[in-house]
Amino acid sequence: MIWASWSDFFSMGGYGFYVWGSYLVSVACIAGEIALVFNRKRTLLKHLSLIHESTKQEKRNETTS
Amino acid sequence: MSLWVIQRDLLLAIRRRADVLTTLFFFIIVVSLFPLGVGPEINILRTMAPGVVWVAALLASMLSLGRMFSSDYLDGTLEQMLLSPQSLAMLVLGKALAHWLVTGVPLVLMSPVLGIQYDLSADALLVLTASLLLGTPVLSLIGAIGAALTLGLRGGGVLVSLLVLPLYIPVLIFGAGAVEASAAGLGAGAHLSLLGAFLLASLVLAPWATAVSLRISME
Amino acid sequence: MAINWFKYSSPASFYFLAGKMIPLFSIAATILFAAGLYIGFFVAPTDFQQGEAYRIIFIHVPAAWMSMFLYVMMAIWAGIGLAFNTRLSSMMATAIAPTGAMFTFLALWTGALWGKPMWGTWWVWDARLTSELILLFLYIGFMSLQAAIDDPRRADKAGAVIALVGVVNIPIIYFSVKWWNTLHQGATVSVTQSPKMATTMLTGMLIMSIACWMYAIAVILIRTRTIILERERHTAWVGELRGVAQ
């Protein structure tokens, strides 16, 4: 464990701002992207199920014909 | 075959002379704007000149890319071209060279005059014109790919610039670099030969890629 | 027994295959990220020349590698989609673009933040940073072209052309920027990220790269599944699926 204390860890030898700045943005980007992908999937499923509900009858005709 | 296309396009261009002049005036205005922005200090202007002239040439040729296929697309001649037994790549090569003759050549002829505005030395002007002569056809050829891809899209003009500008960067670097190298006494041989290489490569590859893109856009 | 690879090339069967693979990759990604960060921050020694700032390398280099690797993968999938007219490969290419653009942005951001303490300025017209910026423009060009075209088939093919033209240009751009950079600054600023390379630093970086790779695969597969659903909404199997999904 090369860090004397947690505060030493966060100061990162004076470069804390830069190191944590880049890591925070990286975590934000990755989390953001995951959120975006799931959001896109959820809205799509909601949208599809709406279509599914409203056109249930027509959908059945379409698949049977 | 592409000679027929070039001749036809030149004929069309002469009839709509305004299009030719707008690109040229855009080039002149942009090049003359920079000294107003940067200040009349001659030394700065001289070092800036090649970059400014080249960026202006880039933007001017890109502005007129949209028109390369759109008029034919709207009145249906593009479909005839696709259906014709002639190889589409040759037709596209003709159109790109016609676009170059209409937009590129006036810029090349105009650049020495504008170079004087920036107090460039005689041989720097010569190298600038030579680099533009080699570079502008590459701009038209690569631009043809972008124009073909964004045919008939809304907001196509902006999209073409977004697609094509990254691909123009090597031409810009070596074009402006040629003048700077000759000014620094290193001689512009290397840069001009590289520009020549880009020209040959794009002469071969770009029409084929544009033909593929046209077929995709016209499906 | 010849495995019938083409079974998975149809969107329907790929959808379920991807469904099974995503948890695997996401778990692998989380484990590797944790291990990489632990090594990066707690095991790797302080760099005698750059102090602690060099620890940004653990995210900067993997992100840069991923941005280039993903662009090449995108071009390959787009090329296959164009050549063999397989819808699924074009969907993969469309799915890769956002993740690739994200990694390029990350590489630029962490590069700038690392440049500040080391070179004193946020942005240096260094050959690598500049070509990374141009790579970001290529990604944005690809995504905006695909967004501008409504018909998915044409969007796929048009995107494929611009991706292939882009991938042909990447080496040209890289070398011309390298040449341009040396011309301007005389001798290139020798960017020694850090003296190569204490073993723990290297292992930390490699683990982080693999973690980024796993993460990228997981996110791309999820996005591909969403695209499959978007484009196959009228097919029967999506119909049943939705029946099940409620």
Short mmCIF file of N, CA, C and O in Angstrom, two decimals, chain B residues 1 4-5 8 69 71-88 91 95 214-215 218:
data_model
loop_
_atom_site.label_atom_id
_atom_site.label_comp_id
_atom_site.label_asym_id
_atom_site.label_seq_id
_atom_site.Cartn_x
_atom_site.Cartn_y
_atom_site.Cartn_z
N MET B 1 -15.36 9.22 -73.33
CA MET B 1 -16.71 9.26 -72.79
C MET B 1 -16.81 10.39 -71.75
O MET B 1 -17.72 11.20 -71.79
N TRP B 4 -17.20 13.84 -73.15
CA TRP B 4 -18.55 14.34 -73.46
C TRP B 4 -19.15 14.98 -72.21
O TRP B 4 -19.72 16.07 -72.24
N VAL B 5 -18.95 14.34 -71.07
CA VAL B 5 -19.56 14.86 -69.83
C VAL B 5 -18.93 16.21 -69.49
O VAL B 5 -19.63 17.17 -69.17
N ARG B 8 -20.23 18.81 -71.81
CA ARG B 8 -21.63 19.16 -71.47
C ARG B 8 -21.67 20.02 -70.22
O ARG B 8 -22.35 21.06 -70.17
N PHE B 69 -24.02 17.20 -58.39
CA PHE B 69 -24.96 16.19 -58.89
C PHE B 69 -26.41 16.66 -58.78
O PHE B 69 -27.30 16.10 -59.40
N SER B 71 -28.29 19.19 -59.73
CA SER B 71 -29.13 19.60 -60.87
C SER B 71 -29.48 18.38 -61.71
O SER B 71 -30.63 18.17 -62.08
N ASP B 72 -28.50 17.50 -61.96
CA ASP B 72 -28.81 16.30 -62.77
C ASP B 72 -29.75 15.39 -62.02
O ASP B 72 -30.61 14.72 -62.59
N TYR B 73 -29.61 15.33 -60.67
CA TYR B 73 -30.47 14.45 -59.88
C TYR B 73 -31.91 14.90 -60.00
O TYR B 73 -32.84 14.11 -60.19
N LEU B 74 -32.12 16.21 -59.96
CA LEU B 74 -33.50 16.72 -59.95
C LEU B 74 -34.17 16.49 -61.29
O LEU B 74 -35.32 16.06 -61.36
N ASP B 75 -33.43 16.73 -62.42
CA ASP B 75 -34.16 16.60 -63.68
C ASP B 75 -33.97 15.21 -64.30
O ASP B 75 -34.28 14.98 -65.45
N GLY B 76 -33.42 14.25 -63.53
CA GLY B 76 -33.48 12.88 -64.00
C GLY B 76 -32.32 12.45 -64.88
O GLY B 76 -32.20 11.28 -65.19
N THR B 77 -31.45 13.40 -65.32
CA THR B 77 -30.36 12.95 -66.20
C THR B 77 -29.43 12.00 -65.44
O THR B 77 -28.82 11.13 -66.02
N LEU B 78 -29.37 12.15 -64.11
CA LEU B 78 -28.47 11.27 -63.36
C LEU B 78 -28.92 9.82 -63.50
O LEU B 78 -28.12 8.90 -63.66
N GLU B 79 -30.25 9.61 -63.48
CA GLU B 79 -30.73 8.22 -63.66
C GLU B 79 -30.33 7.69 -65.02
O GLU B 79 -29.89 6.55 -65.15
N GLN B 80 -30.44 8.57 -66.02
CA GLN B 80 -30.04 8.09 -67.36
C GLN B 80 -28.57 7.71 -67.33
O GLN B 80 -28.17 6.67 -67.86
N MET B 81 -27.77 8.52 -66.65
CA MET B 81 -26.34 8.21 -66.61
C MET B 81 -26.13 6.84 -65.96
O MET B 81 -25.31 6.03 -66.40
N LEU B 82 -26.90 6.57 -64.90
CA LEU B 82 -26.72 5.28 -64.21
C LEU B 82 -27.09 4.14 -65.14
O LEU B 82 -26.46 3.08 -65.13
N LEU B 83 -28.12 4.38 -65.96
CA LEU B 83 -28.60 3.29 -66.81
C LEU B 83 -27.73 3.12 -68.05
O LEU B 83 -27.77 2.08 -68.70
N SER B 84 -26.95 4.15 -68.38
CA SER B 84 -26.24 4.11 -69.68
C SER B 84 -25.19 3.00 -69.65
O SER B 84 -24.66 2.67 -68.58
N PRO B 85 -24.90 2.43 -70.82
CA PRO B 85 -23.91 1.34 -70.87
C PRO B 85 -22.51 1.82 -70.53
O PRO B 85 -21.64 1.03 -70.16
N GLN B 86 -22.28 3.13 -70.61
CA GLN B 86 -20.92 3.63 -70.31
C GLN B 86 -20.61 3.36 -68.84
O GLN B 86 -21.51 3.33 -68.00
N SER B 87 -19.32 3.21 -68.55
CA SER B 87 -18.97 2.94 -67.15
C SER B 87 -19.24 4.19 -66.33
O SER B 87 -18.86 5.29 -66.70
N LEU B 88 -19.94 3.99 -65.22
CA LEU B 88 -20.36 5.14 -64.40
C LEU B 88 -19.13 5.87 -63.86
O LEU B 88 -19.12 7.09 -63.74
N LEU B 91 -18.01 8.47 -66.22
CA LEU B 91 -18.93 9.61 -66.22
C LEU B 91 -18.66 10.49 -65.00
O LEU B 91 -18.57 11.71 -65.07
N LYS B 95 -17.54 14.36 -64.54
CA LYS B 95 -18.26 15.39 -63.76
C LYS B 95 -17.33 16.04 -62.76
O LYS B 95 -17.33 17.26 -62.58
N LEU B 214 -23.11 6.68 -55.76
CA LEU B 214 -24.26 7.12 -56.56
C LEU B 214 -25.29 5.99 -56.66
O LEU B 214 -26.49 6.21 -56.49
N ARG B 215 -24.76 4.78 -56.88
CA ARG B 215 -25.73 3.66 -57.01
C ARG B 215 -26.49 3.50 -55.71
O ARG B 215 -27.70 3.25 -55.70
N MET B 218 -29.04 6.35 -55.39
CA MET B 218 -30.11 6.42 -56.39
C MET B 218 -31.02 5.21 -56.33
O MET B 218 -31.92 5.06 -57.12
#
